[in-house]
PDB file of C-alpha atoms and ligand atoms in Angstrom:
ATOM      1  CA  MET A1477      77.772 -91.453  77.574  1.00 98.00           C
ATOM      2  CA  ARG A1478      80.450 -92.352  75.579  1.00 98.00           C
ATOM      3  CA  VAL A1479      79.832 -93.976  72.249  1.00 99.00           C
ATOM      4  CA  ILE A1480      82.198 -95.809  70.208  1.00 98.00           C
ATOM      5  CA  GLU A1481      82.404 -97.265  66.870  1.00 98.00           C
ATOM      6  CA  THR A1482      86.377 -98.691  66.727  1.00 98.00           C
ATOM      7  CA  VAL A1483      87.332-101.860  68.346  1.00 98.00           C
ATOM      8  CA  SER A1484      90.504-100.587  69.265  1.00 98.00           C
ATOM      9  CA  GLN A1485      88.455 -98.034  71.449  1.00 98.00           C
ATOM     10  CA  ALA A1486      86.741 -99.977  72.860  1.00 99.00           C
ATOM     11  CA  VAL A1487      88.998-101.812  74.458  1.00 99.00           C
ATOM     12  CA  SER A1488      91.023 -99.646  76.070  1.00 98.00           C
ATOM     13  CA  ALA A1489      88.062 -97.517  77.298  1.00 98.00           C
ATOM     14  CA  CYS A1490      86.037-100.348  78.614  1.00 98.00           C
ATOM     15  CA  ALA A1491      89.307-101.516  80.389  1.00 98.00           C
ATOM     16  CA  ASN A1492      89.594 -98.150  82.244  1.00 98.00           C
ATOM     17  CA  LEU A1493      85.662 -98.960  83.649  1.00 98.00           C
ATOM     18  CA  PRO A1494      85.455 -99.964  87.378  1.00 98.00           C
ATOM     19  CA  ARG A1495      84.454-103.633  87.788  1.00 98.00           C
ATOM     20  CA  PRO A1496      81.990-105.171  88.118  1.00 99.00           C
ATOM     21  CA  LEU A1497      81.177-104.256  84.493  1.00 99.00           C
ATOM     22  CA  GLY A1498      77.731-105.606  83.126  1.00 99.00           C
ATOM     23  CA  LEU A1499      77.444-105.942  79.356  1.00 99.00           C
ATOM     24  CA  VAL A1500      74.126-105.804  77.620  1.00 99.00           C
ATOM     25  CA  PRO A1501      74.623-107.340  73.970  1.00 99.00           C
ATOM     26  CA  THR A1502      71.690-106.299  71.651  1.00 98.00           C
ATOM     27  CA  MET A1503      71.087-105.629  67.769  1.00 98.00           C
ATOM     28  CA  GLY A1504      69.269-101.972  68.513  1.00 98.00           C
ATOM     29  CA  PHE A1505      65.922-100.503  67.811  1.00 97.00           C
ATOM     30  CA  LEU A1506      65.703-101.003  71.707  1.00 98.00           C
ATOM     31  CA  HIS A1507      62.036-102.010  73.424  1.00 98.00           C
ATOM     32  CA  PRO A1508      61.232-102.791  76.654  1.00 98.00           C
ATOM     33  CA  GLY A1509      62.694-106.194  76.724  1.00 98.00           C
ATOM     34  CA  HIS A1510      66.211-104.898  75.839  1.00 98.00           C
ATOM     35  CA  ILE A1511      65.596-101.886  78.868  1.00 98.00           C
ATOM     36  CA  SER A1512      64.870-104.591  81.569  1.00 98.00           C
ATOM     37  CA  LEU A1513      68.298-105.733  81.036  1.00 99.00           C
ATOM     38  CA  VAL A1514      70.068-102.719  80.929  1.00 99.00           C
ATOM     39  CA  ASN A1515      68.325-101.523  83.882  1.00 99.00           C
ATOM     40  CA  ARG A1516      69.227-104.696  85.695  1.00 98.00           C
ATOM     41  CA  ALA A1517      72.894-104.349  84.615  1.00 99.00           C
ATOM     42  CA  ARG A1518      72.470-100.931  85.961  1.00 99.00           C
ATOM     43  CA  LYS A1519      71.766-101.951  89.562  1.00 98.00           C
ATOM     44  CA  GLU A1520      74.165-105.226  89.681  1.00 98.00           C
ATOM     45  CA  ASN A1521      76.911-103.168  88.040  1.00 99.00           C
ATOM     46  CA  ALA A1522      79.743-100.245  88.609  1.00 99.00           C
ATOM     47  CA  SER A1523      79.721 -99.708  84.714  1.00 99.00           C
ATOM     48  CA  VAL A1524      77.509-101.020  81.896  1.00 99.00           C
ATOM     49  CA  VAL A1525      78.485-100.926  78.336  1.00 99.00           C
ATOM     50  CA  VAL A1526      75.315-101.562  75.641  1.00 99.00           C
ATOM     51  CA  THR A1527      76.455-102.633  72.737  1.00 99.00           C
ATOM     52  CA  ILE A1528      74.343-101.967  68.920  1.00 98.00           C
ATOM     53  CA  PHE A1529      75.393-104.438  66.402  1.00 98.00           C
ATOM     54  CA  VAL A1530      73.448-106.319  63.620  1.00 98.00           C
ATOM     55  CA  ASN A1531      75.221-109.550  63.409  1.00 98.00           C
ATOM     56  CA  PRO A1532      75.294-110.185  59.857  1.00 98.00           C
ATOM     57  CA  THR A1533      76.636-113.524  60.140  1.00 98.00           C
ATOM     58  CA  GLN A1534      73.844-114.415  62.484  1.00 97.00           C
ATOM     59  CA  PHE A1535      71.829-113.933  59.433  1.00 97.00           C
ATOM     60  CA  GLY A1536      70.978-116.282  56.649  1.00 95.00           C
ATOM     61  CA  PRO A1537      71.107-116.273  52.991  1.00 93.00           C
ATOM     62  CA  SER A1538      67.245-115.955  52.934  1.00 90.00           C
ATOM     63  CA  GLU A1539      66.462-114.285  56.061  1.00 90.00           C
ATOM     64  CA  ASP A1540      65.837-109.848  55.142  1.00 83.00           C
ATOM     65  CA  LEU A1541      69.286-108.497  57.111  1.00 93.00           C
ATOM     66  CA  SER A1542      68.411-105.885  55.122  1.00 91.00           C
ATOM     67  CA  ALA A1543      64.702-104.803  56.823  1.00 89.00           C
ATOM     68  CA  TYR A1544      66.288-104.933  60.487  1.00 94.00           C
ATOM     69  CA  PRO A1545      64.665-102.173  62.485  1.00 94.00           C
ATOM     70  CA  SER A1546      67.072 -99.510  63.504  1.00 96.00           C
ATOM     71  CA  ASP A1547      66.582 -96.096  64.809  1.00 97.00           C
ATOM     72  CA  MET A1548      70.326 -95.214  66.378  1.00 98.00           C
ATOM     73  CA  ALA A1549      69.300 -91.770  67.583  1.00 98.00           C
ATOM     74  CA  ARG A1550      66.128 -92.740  69.907  1.00 98.00           C
ATOM     75  CA  ASP A1551      68.197 -95.813  71.010  1.00 98.00           C
ATOM     76  CA  LEU A1552      71.268 -93.552  72.370  1.00 98.00           C
ATOM     77  CA  ALA A1553      68.664 -91.368  73.818  1.00 98.00           C
ATOM     78  CA  ILE A1554      67.220 -94.532  76.295  1.00 98.00           C
ATOM     79  CA  LEU A1555      70.826 -95.130  76.976  1.00 99.00           C
ATOM     80  CA  GLU A1556      71.770 -92.020  77.972  1.00 98.00           C
ATOM     81  CA  SER A1557      68.473 -91.731  80.254  1.00 98.00           C
ATOM     82  CA  LYS A1558      69.392 -94.899  81.502  1.00 98.00           C
ATOM     83  CA  ASN A1559      72.650 -93.724  82.876  1.00 98.00           C
ATOM     84  CA  VAL A1560      74.788 -96.330  80.843  1.00 99.00           C
ATOM     85  CA  ASP A1561      78.682 -96.017  80.576  1.00 99.00           C
ATOM     86  CA  LEU A1562      79.357 -96.824  77.171  1.00 99.00           C
ATOM     87  CA  VAL A1563      77.673 -98.220  74.421  1.00 99.00           C
ATOM     88  CA  PHE A1564      79.709 -99.756  71.475  1.00 99.00           C
ATOM     89  CA  ALA A1565      78.009 -99.698  68.154  1.00 98.00           C
ATOM     90  CA  PRO A1566      80.438-100.566  65.296  1.00 98.00           C
ATOM     91  CA  PRO A1567      80.144-100.546  61.684  1.00 98.00           C
ATOM     92  CA  ALA A1568      80.394-104.284  60.319  1.00 98.00           C
ATOM     93  CA  SER A1569      83.772-103.829  58.670  1.00 98.00           C
ATOM     94  CA  GLU A1570      84.956-102.866  62.247  1.00 98.00           C
ATOM     95  CA  LEU A1571      84.133-107.062  63.864  1.00 98.00           C
ATOM     96  CA  TYR A1572      84.552-108.362  60.436  1.00 98.00           C
ATOM     97  CA  PRO A1573      87.781-106.849  58.833  1.00 98.00           C
ATOM     98  CA  PRO A1574      88.489-108.496  55.422  1.00 98.00           C
ATOM     99  CA  ALA A1575      91.234-111.287  56.926  1.00 98.00           C
ATOM    100  CA  MET A1576      88.450-112.704  59.820  1.00 98.00           C
ATOM    101  CA  ASP A1577      88.310-115.889  59.665  1.00 98.00           C
ATOM    102  CA  THR A1578      87.662-117.991  62.566  1.00 98.00           C
ATOM    103  CA  TRP A1579      84.711-118.999  64.219  1.00 98.00           C
ATOM    104  CA  VAL A1580      83.042-120.574  67.460  1.00 98.00           C
ATOM    105  CA  GLU A1581      80.873-123.780  67.013  1.00 98.00           C
ATOM    106  CA  VAL A1582      79.078-124.876  69.648  1.00 98.00           C
ATOM    107  CA  GLY A1583      77.937-128.514  70.269  1.00 98.00           C
ATOM    108  CA  ALA A1584      74.467-129.933  69.931  1.00 98.00           C
ATOM    109  CA  VAL A1585      72.663-126.817  72.161  1.00 98.00           C
ATOM    110  CA  SER A1586      73.104-124.791  68.740  1.00 98.00           C
ATOM    111  CA  ARG A1587      72.190-127.840  66.219  1.00 98.00           C
ATOM    112  CA  ARG A1588      68.807-128.011  67.626  1.00 98.00           C
ATOM    113  CA  LEU A1589      65.330-126.465  67.161  1.00 98.00           C
ATOM    114  CA  GLU A1590      66.264-122.806  66.007  1.00 98.00           C
ATOM    115  CA  GLY A1591      69.760-124.464  64.577  1.00 98.00           C
ATOM    116  CA  VAL A1592      67.608-126.788  62.135  1.00 98.00           C
ATOM    117  CA  HIS A1593      65.561-123.946  60.390  1.00 97.00           C
ATOM    118  CA  ARG A1594      68.362-121.279  61.334  1.00 97.00           C
ATOM    119  CA  PRO A1595      71.743-123.121  59.571  1.00 97.00           C
ATOM    120  CA  GLY A1596      74.600-121.434  60.702  1.00 97.00           C
ATOM    121  CA  HIS A1597      72.393-118.767  63.048  1.00 98.00           C
ATOM    122  CA  PHE A1598      73.981-120.133  66.782  1.00 98.00           C
ATOM    123  CA  ARG A1599      77.810-119.650  64.873  1.00 98.00           C
ATOM    124  CA  GLY A1600      77.040-116.118  64.168  1.00 98.00           C
ATOM    125  CA  VAL A1601      76.325-115.274  68.071  1.00 98.00           C
ATOM    126  CA  ALA A1602      78.146-117.417  69.432  1.00 99.00           C
ATOM    127  CA  THR A1603      81.301-115.759  67.519  1.00 99.00           C
ATOM    128  CA  VAL A1604      80.335-112.247  67.810  1.00 99.00           C
ATOM    129  CA  VAL A1605      79.208-112.690  71.934  1.00 99.00           C
ATOM    130  CA  ALA A1606      82.880-114.314  72.057  1.00 99.00           C
ATOM    131  CA  LYS A1607      84.096-111.213  70.232  1.00 99.00           C
ATOM    132  CA  LEU A1608      82.470-108.348  72.272  1.00 99.00           C
ATOM    133  CA  PHE A1609      83.261-110.050  75.385  1.00 99.00           C
ATOM    134  CA  ASN A1610      87.109-110.134  74.378  1.00 99.00           C
ATOM    135  CA  ILE A1611      86.480-106.519  73.581  1.00 99.00           C
ATOM    136  CA  THR A1612      84.520-105.389  76.588  1.00 99.00           C
ATOM    137  CA  SER A1613      85.648-107.383  79.568  1.00 98.00           C
ATOM    138  CA  PRO A1614      82.468-107.857  81.519  1.00 99.00           C
ATOM    139  CA  THR A1615      82.106-109.465  84.768  1.00 99.00           C
ATOM    140  CA  HIS A1616      79.006-110.046  84.201  1.00 99.00           C
ATOM    141  CA  SER A1617      76.739-110.060  80.601  1.00 99.00           C
ATOM    142  CA  TYR A1618      73.081-110.282  80.509  1.00 99.00           C
ATOM    143  CA  PHE A1619      70.859-112.354  77.890  1.00 99.00           C
ATOM    144  CA  GLY A1620      66.975-112.513  77.866  1.00 98.00           C
ATOM    145  CA  GLN A1621      64.975-115.882  78.161  1.00 98.00           C
ATOM    146  CA  LYS A1622      62.981-114.937  75.406  1.00 98.00           C
ATOM    147  CA  ASP A1623      65.857-116.268  73.564  1.00 98.00           C
ATOM    148  CA  GLY A1624      66.380-118.971  75.606  1.00 98.00           C
ATOM    149  CA  GLN A1625      67.802-121.352  73.278  1.00 98.00           C
ATOM    150  CA  GLN A1626      70.734-118.407  72.048  1.00 98.00           C
ATOM    151  CA  ALA A1627      71.414-118.320  76.375  1.00 98.00           C
ATOM    152  CA  ALA A1628      72.259-121.972  76.573  1.00 98.00           C
ATOM    153  CA  VAL A1629      73.872-121.726  73.267  1.00 98.00           C
ATOM    154  CA  VAL A1630      76.193-118.731  75.306  1.00 99.00           C
ATOM    155  CA  LYS A1631      76.180-120.057  78.161  1.00 98.00           C
ATOM    156  CA  ALA A1632      77.499-123.698  77.040  1.00 98.00           C
ATOM    157  CA  MET A1633      80.274-121.624  74.763  1.00 99.00           C
ATOM    158  CA  VAL A1634      81.156-119.522  78.671  1.00 99.00           C
ATOM    159  CA  ARG A1635      81.199-122.987  80.550  1.00 98.00           C
ATOM    160  CA  ASP A1636      83.149-124.623  77.365  1.00 98.00           C
ATOM    161  CA  LEU A1637      85.705-122.058  76.561  1.00 98.00           C
ATOM    162  CA  ASN A1638      86.355-120.982  80.567  1.00 98.00           C
ATOM    163  CA  MET A1639      84.874-117.299  79.874  1.00 99.00           C
ATOM    164  CA  PRO A1640      85.423-115.253  82.652  1.00 98.00           C
ATOM    165  CA  VAL A1641      81.641-113.681  82.700  1.00 99.00           C
ATOM    166  CA  HIS A1642      79.025-114.716  84.769  1.00 98.00           C
ATOM    167  CA  ILE A1643      75.691-115.034  82.235  1.00 98.00           C
ATOM    168  CA  VAL A1644      72.444-113.582  83.731  1.00 98.00           C
ATOM    169  CA  VAL A1645      69.580-114.579  82.017  1.00 98.00           C
ATOM    170  CA  SER A1646      66.846-112.227  82.755  1.00 98.00           C
ATOM    171  CA  PRO A1647      62.738-113.103  82.483  1.00 98.00           C
ATOM    172  CA  THR A1648      60.897-111.807  79.083  1.00 98.00           C
ATOM    173  CA  VAL A1649      59.078-108.700  78.994  1.00 98.00           C
ATOM    174  CA  ARG A1650      55.681-109.122  77.529  1.00 98.00           C
ATOM    175  CA  GLU A1651      53.265-106.966  75.732  1.00 98.00           C
ATOM    176  CA  SER A1652      50.214-106.838  77.840  1.00 98.00           C
ATOM    177  CA  ASP A1653      47.798-108.883  75.584  1.00 98.00           C
ATOM    178  CA  GLY A1654      51.174-111.399  75.940  1.00 98.00           C
ATOM    179  CA  LEU A1655      53.005-110.692  72.834  1.00 98.00           C
ATOM    180  CA  ALA A1656      57.072-111.175  73.681  1.00 98.00           C
ATOM    181  CA  CYS A1657      58.349-107.646  73.588  1.00 98.00           C
ATOM    182  CA  SER A1658      61.006-107.964  70.110  1.00 97.00           C
ATOM    183  CA  SER A1659      62.191-105.192  67.272  1.00 93.00           C
ATOM    184  CA  ARG A1660      60.309-107.499  64.700  1.00 93.00           C
ATOM    185  CA  ASN A1661      57.137-106.546  65.937  1.00 96.00           C
ATOM    186  CA  SER A1662      57.037-103.993  63.992  1.00 94.00           C
ATOM    187  CA  ARG A1663      57.377-105.325  60.806  1.00 95.00           C
ATOM    188  CA  LEU A1664      53.627-106.988  61.708  1.00 98.00           C
ATOM    189  CA  ASN A1665      50.589-105.299  59.992  1.00 98.00           C
ATOM    190  CA  PRO A1666      47.776-104.688  62.501  1.00 98.00           C
ATOM    191  CA  ALA A1667      45.890-107.499  61.717  1.00 98.00           C
ATOM    192  CA  GLU A1668      48.722-109.789  61.932  1.00 98.00           C
ATOM    193  CA  ARG A1669      49.562-107.644  65.500  1.00 98.00           C
ATOM    194  CA  ARG A1670      45.979-108.583  66.694  1.00 98.00           C
ATOM    195  CA  ALA A1671      46.545-112.409  65.580  1.00 98.00           C
ATOM    196  CA  SER A1672      50.714-113.145  67.347  1.00 98.00           C
ATOM    197  CA  PRO A1673      49.452-113.271  70.769  1.00 98.00           C
ATOM    198  CA  VAL A1674      48.339-116.352  70.013  1.00 98.00           C
ATOM    199  CA  VAL A1675      51.722-117.402  70.318  1.00 98.00           C
ATOM    200  CA  TYR A1676      51.828-116.714  73.931  1.00 98.00           C
ATOM    201  CA  ARG A1677      48.214-117.919  74.453  1.00 98.00           C
ATOM    202  CA  THR A1678      49.408-121.221  72.436  1.00 98.00           C
ATOM    203  CA  LEU A1679      52.792-121.556  75.783  1.00 98.00           C
ATOM    204  CA  ARG A1680      50.121-120.980  78.514  1.00 98.00           C
ATOM    205  CA  ALA A1681      47.653-123.529  77.179  1.00 98.00           C
ATOM    206  CA  ALA A1682      49.815-126.388  77.206  1.00 98.00           C
ATOM    207  CA  GLU A1683      51.497-125.010  80.370  1.00 98.00           C
ATOM    208  CA  LYS A1684      47.661-125.368  82.118  1.00 97.00           C
ATOM    209  CA  LEU A1685      47.078-128.664  80.337  1.00 98.00           C
ATOM    210  CA  TRP A1686      50.524-129.430  82.115  1.00 98.00           C
ATOM    211  CA  LEU A1687      49.460-128.194  85.275  1.00 97.00           C
ATOM    212  CA  ALA A1688      46.051-130.457  85.294  1.00 96.00           C
ATOM    213  CA  GLY A1689      48.394-133.545  85.182  1.00 97.00           C
ATOM    214  CA  GLU A1690      48.724-134.257  81.805  1.00 98.00           C
ATOM    215  CA  THR A1691      52.722-134.654  81.158  1.00 98.00           C
ATOM    216  CA  ARG A1692      53.243-136.438  77.895  1.00 98.00           C
ATOM    217  CA  ALA A1693      54.837-134.250  75.448  1.00 98.00           C
ATOM    218  CA  ASP A1694      52.741-135.351  72.363  1.00 98.00           C
ATOM    219  CA  VAL A1695      50.166-134.557  73.967  1.00 98.00           C
ATOM    220  CA  LEU A1696      51.049-131.657  74.830  1.00 98.00           C
ATOM    221  CA  LYS A1697      52.812-130.873  71.302  1.00 98.00           C
ATOM    222  CA  GLN A1698      50.111-132.000  69.750  1.00 98.00           C
ATOM    223  CA  ARG A1699      47.902-128.911  71.845  1.00 98.00           C
ATOM    224  CA  MET A1700      50.134-126.366  70.764  1.00 98.00           C
ATOM    225  CA  ARG A1701      49.533-127.140  67.378  1.00 98.00           C
ATOM    226  CA  THR A1702      46.077-127.488  67.277  1.00 98.00           C
ATOM    227  CA  ILE A1703      46.058-124.009  68.447  1.00 98.00           C
ATOM    228  CA  LEU A1704      48.015-122.264  66.459  1.00 98.00           C
ATOM    229  CA  ASN A1705      46.473-123.909  63.156  1.00 98.00           C
ATOM    230  CA  ALA A1706      43.046-122.269  64.349  1.00 98.00           C
ATOM    231  CA  GLU A1707      44.753-119.151  63.583  1.00 98.00           C
ATOM    232  CA  PRO A1708      44.651-118.220  59.694  1.00 98.00           C
ATOM    233  CA  LEU A1709      47.379-115.974  59.994  1.00 98.00           C
ATOM    234  CA  VAL A1710      49.963-118.578  61.128  1.00 98.00           C
ATOM    235  CA  GLN A1711      51.091-119.703  57.907  1.00 98.00           C
ATOM    236  CA  LYS A1712      53.845-121.696  59.033  1.00 98.00           C
ATOM    237  CA  ILE A1713      54.658-123.577  62.544  1.00 98.00           C
ATOM    238  CA  ASP A1714      59.031-124.038  62.478  1.00 98.00           C
ATOM    239  CA  TYR A1715      58.755-125.892  65.502  1.00 98.00           C
ATOM    240  CA  VAL A1716      57.072-126.834  68.760  1.00 98.00           C
ATOM    241  CA  SER A1717      59.145-128.463  71.564  1.00 98.00           C
ATOM    242  CA  ILE A1718      59.416-129.567  74.558  1.00 98.00           C
ATOM    243  CA  ALA A1719      62.932-129.872  75.958  1.00 98.00           C
ATOM    244  CA  VAL A1720      65.437-130.012  78.517  1.00 98.00           C
ATOM    245  CA  GLY A1721      66.594-125.946  78.916  1.00 96.00           C
ATOM    246  CA  GLU A1722      70.041-126.688  78.693  1.00 97.00           C
ATOM    247  CA  THR A1723      70.584-128.783  76.026  1.00 98.00           C
ATOM    248  CA  MET A1724      67.521-127.920  73.974  1.00 98.00           C
ATOM    249  CA  LYS A1725      66.938-132.381  73.812  1.00 98.00           C
ATOM    250  CA  GLU A1726      63.266-133.276  73.705  1.00 98.00           C
ATOM    251  CA  LEU A1727      61.535-134.793  76.728  1.00 98.00           C
ATOM    252  CA  ASP A1728      59.071-137.277  76.341  1.00 98.00           C
ATOM    253  CA  ILE A1729      57.397-136.383  79.238  1.00 98.00           C
ATOM    254  CA  ALA A1730      57.097-132.884  80.830  1.00 98.00           C
ATOM    255  CA  THR A1731      58.845-132.185  83.555  1.00 97.00           C
ATOM    256  CA  SER A1732      59.390-129.307  86.007  1.00 97.00           C
ATOM    257  CA  GLY A1733      62.092-127.029  84.395  1.00 97.00           C
ATOM    258  CA  ALA A1734      61.405-128.257  80.894  1.00 98.00           C
ATOM    259  CA  MET A1735      60.823-125.143  78.252  1.00 98.00           C
ATOM    260  CA  LEU A1736      58.687-124.911  76.405  1.00 98.00           C
ATOM    261  CA  SER A1737      58.931-123.233  72.864  1.00 98.00           C
ATOM    262  CA  THR A1738      57.838-122.516  69.488  1.00 98.00           C
ATOM    263  CA  ALA A1739      58.781-120.404  66.422  1.00 98.00           C
ATOM    264  CA  VAL A1740      56.024-119.507  63.974  1.00 98.00           C
ATOM    265  CA  HIS A1741      55.513-117.276  60.919  1.00 98.00           C
ATOM    266  CA  ILE A1742      53.002-114.888  60.667  1.00 98.00           C
ATOM    267  CA  GLY A1743      52.830-112.750  57.825  1.00 94.00           C
ATOM    268  CA  ASN A1744      56.399-112.386  56.685  1.00 92.00           C
ATOM    269  CA  VAL A1745      57.380-112.149  60.928  1.00 95.00           C
ATOM    270  CA  ARG A1746      58.795-115.045  62.062  1.00 97.00           C
ATOM    271  CA  LEU A1747      57.883-115.177  66.362  1.00 98.00           C
ATOM    272  CA  ILE A1748      59.679-117.185  68.938  1.00 98.00           C
ATOM    273  CA  ASP A1749      58.582-117.398  72.195  1.00 98.00           C
ATOM    274  CA  ASN A1750      59.472-119.990  75.723  1.00 98.00           C
ATOM    275  CA  LEU A1751      58.089-120.074  78.444  1.00 98.00           C
ATOM    276  CA  ILE A1752      59.860-122.386  81.655  1.00 98.00           C
ATOM    277  CA  LEU A1753      57.365-125.193  82.902  1.00 98.00           C
ATOM    278  CA  ASN A1754      56.594-123.958  86.798  1.00 88.00           C
ATOM    279  CA  GLY A1755      59.383-121.897  85.827  1.00 55.00           C
ATOM    280  CA  VAL A1756      60.478-118.787  87.973  1.00 44.00           C
ATOM    281  CA  CYS A1757      61.056-116.581  84.822  1.00 41.00           C
ATOM    282  CA  GLN A1758      57.507-116.120  83.623  1.00 44.00           C
ATOM    283  CA  GLY A1759      56.915-114.114  87.209  1.00 42.00           C
ATOM    284  CA  GLN A1760      53.523-114.599  87.267  1.00 43.00           C
ATOM    285  CA  ARG A1761      52.723-117.080  89.470  1.00 43.00           C
ATOM    286  CA  SER A1762      54.914-118.563  92.748  1.00 42.00           C
ATOM    287  CA  PRO A1763      56.252-122.227  91.554  1.00 40.00           C
ATOM    288  CA  ARG A1764      54.140-125.226  92.600  1.00 42.00           C
ATOM    289  CA  SER A1765      55.901-128.055  93.278  1.00 39.00           C
ATOM    290  CA  ARG A1766      54.471-130.901  91.335  1.00 40.00           C
ATOM    291  CA  GLY A1767      56.468-133.822  92.650  1.00 38.00           C
ATOM    292  CA  HIS A1768      58.065-134.835  89.334  1.00 36.00           C
TER     293      HIS A1768
HETATM  294  P1  AMP B1314      68.036-108.358  70.274  1.00 56.99           P
HETATM  295  O1  AMP B1314      68.149-107.006  70.181  1.00 56.99           O
HETATM  296  O2  AMP B1314      66.997-108.927  69.932  1.00 56.99           O
HETATM  297  O3  AMP B1314      69.567-109.618  69.677  1.00 56.99           O
HETATM  298  O4  AMP B1314      68.239-108.742  71.790  1.00 56.99           O
HETATM  299  C1  AMP B1314      69.196-108.699  72.722  1.00 56.99           C
HETATM  300  C2  AMP B1314      69.057-108.939  73.758  1.00 56.99           C
HETATM  301  O5  AMP B1314      67.966-108.801  74.564  1.00 56.99           O
HETATM  302  C3  AMP B1314      68.707-110.598  73.404  1.00 56.99           C
HETATM  303  O6  AMP B1314      69.358-111.295  74.998  1.00 56.99           O
HETATM  304  C4  AMP B1314      67.371-110.823  74.081  1.00 56.99           C
HETATM  305  O7  AMP B1314      67.023-111.497  74.045  1.00 56.99           O
HETATM  306  C5  AMP B1314      67.046-110.120  74.947  1.00 56.99           C
HETATM  307  N1  AMP B1314      65.478-109.529  74.712  1.00 56.99           N
HETATM  308  C6  AMP B1314      65.018-109.310  73.433  1.00 56.99           C
HETATM  309  N2  AMP B1314      63.612-108.992  73.623  1.00 56.99           N
HETATM  310  C7  AMP B1314      63.505-109.791  75.127  1.00 56.99           C
HETATM  311  C8  AMP B1314      62.181-109.335  76.288  1.00 56.99           C
HETATM  312  N3  AMP B1314      61.068-109.177  74.962  1.00 56.99           N
HETATM  313  N4  AMP B1314      62.462-109.765  77.196  1.00 56.99           N
HETATM  314  C9  AMP B1314      63.634-109.857  77.435  1.00 56.99           C
HETATM  315  N5  AMP B1314      64.610-109.383  77.010  1.00 56.99           N
HETATM  316  C10 AMP B1314      64.852-109.815  75.516  1.00 56.99           C
END
């Protein structure tokens, strides 16, 4: 496994790797969610490239970039054991030299939900993902359903800018109590960690109500708020949403395929999660036809 830190070396090393080439962009501190993407990329491609880069431009001024966890030695050992061909782990100065002054701004899909609460976040994400695509020239790139809006933003960018890469979105990997795996979970204290499954429990409760026949989005969202508010360690709800998965446009009536999502603050940690109504992404039961 080659570990490369400069753009120029990454460009030539990736150009020489056999195709299809699967890229897995990450910010490191790897957990089973990341590893599921790497495993899938390994199965589906002749070459696998993983990037580890904590992208400063997707963090807002009030978000603590320096508190983002990291363990490069551990990450590299995991990736080596997964037969990854190449890891690109540049310092920030490689991707953002002083002259860097071009940005990718995706439209409406990036301004809703996360875009409201994290202004500029998706501009940073889209820009760095576009740069990573140009550097590594993947045929396929792997993203997690966990960050459902991010996947939608990346898909819109690829579609609108005619980027020759196939975006693969993989199911959310969860802890046994339902909490979606996330590098940020390591910052929850024990009481917060015990409270955190409320996020997925909330999504599942709304889904259950929907499966029982309730399709009014305001009723489903009210149920979600009630459950979240009942947990004392939930300090703030940024949003609860029922939206079209491709555009993040809010729905009045929850239809099959809609994305239920929420962002909440537990302690100092902001948690996001989502599920697709009747979705194949959950992998927990077979889809039921609801006739919507
Ligand atoms: P991050 O390091 O948080 O930027 O995540 C890198 C990639 O892993 C993104 O495509 C995420 O959506 C994906 N990912 C993060 N957590 C999970 C999870 N629990 N299950 C599946 N994919 C995930």
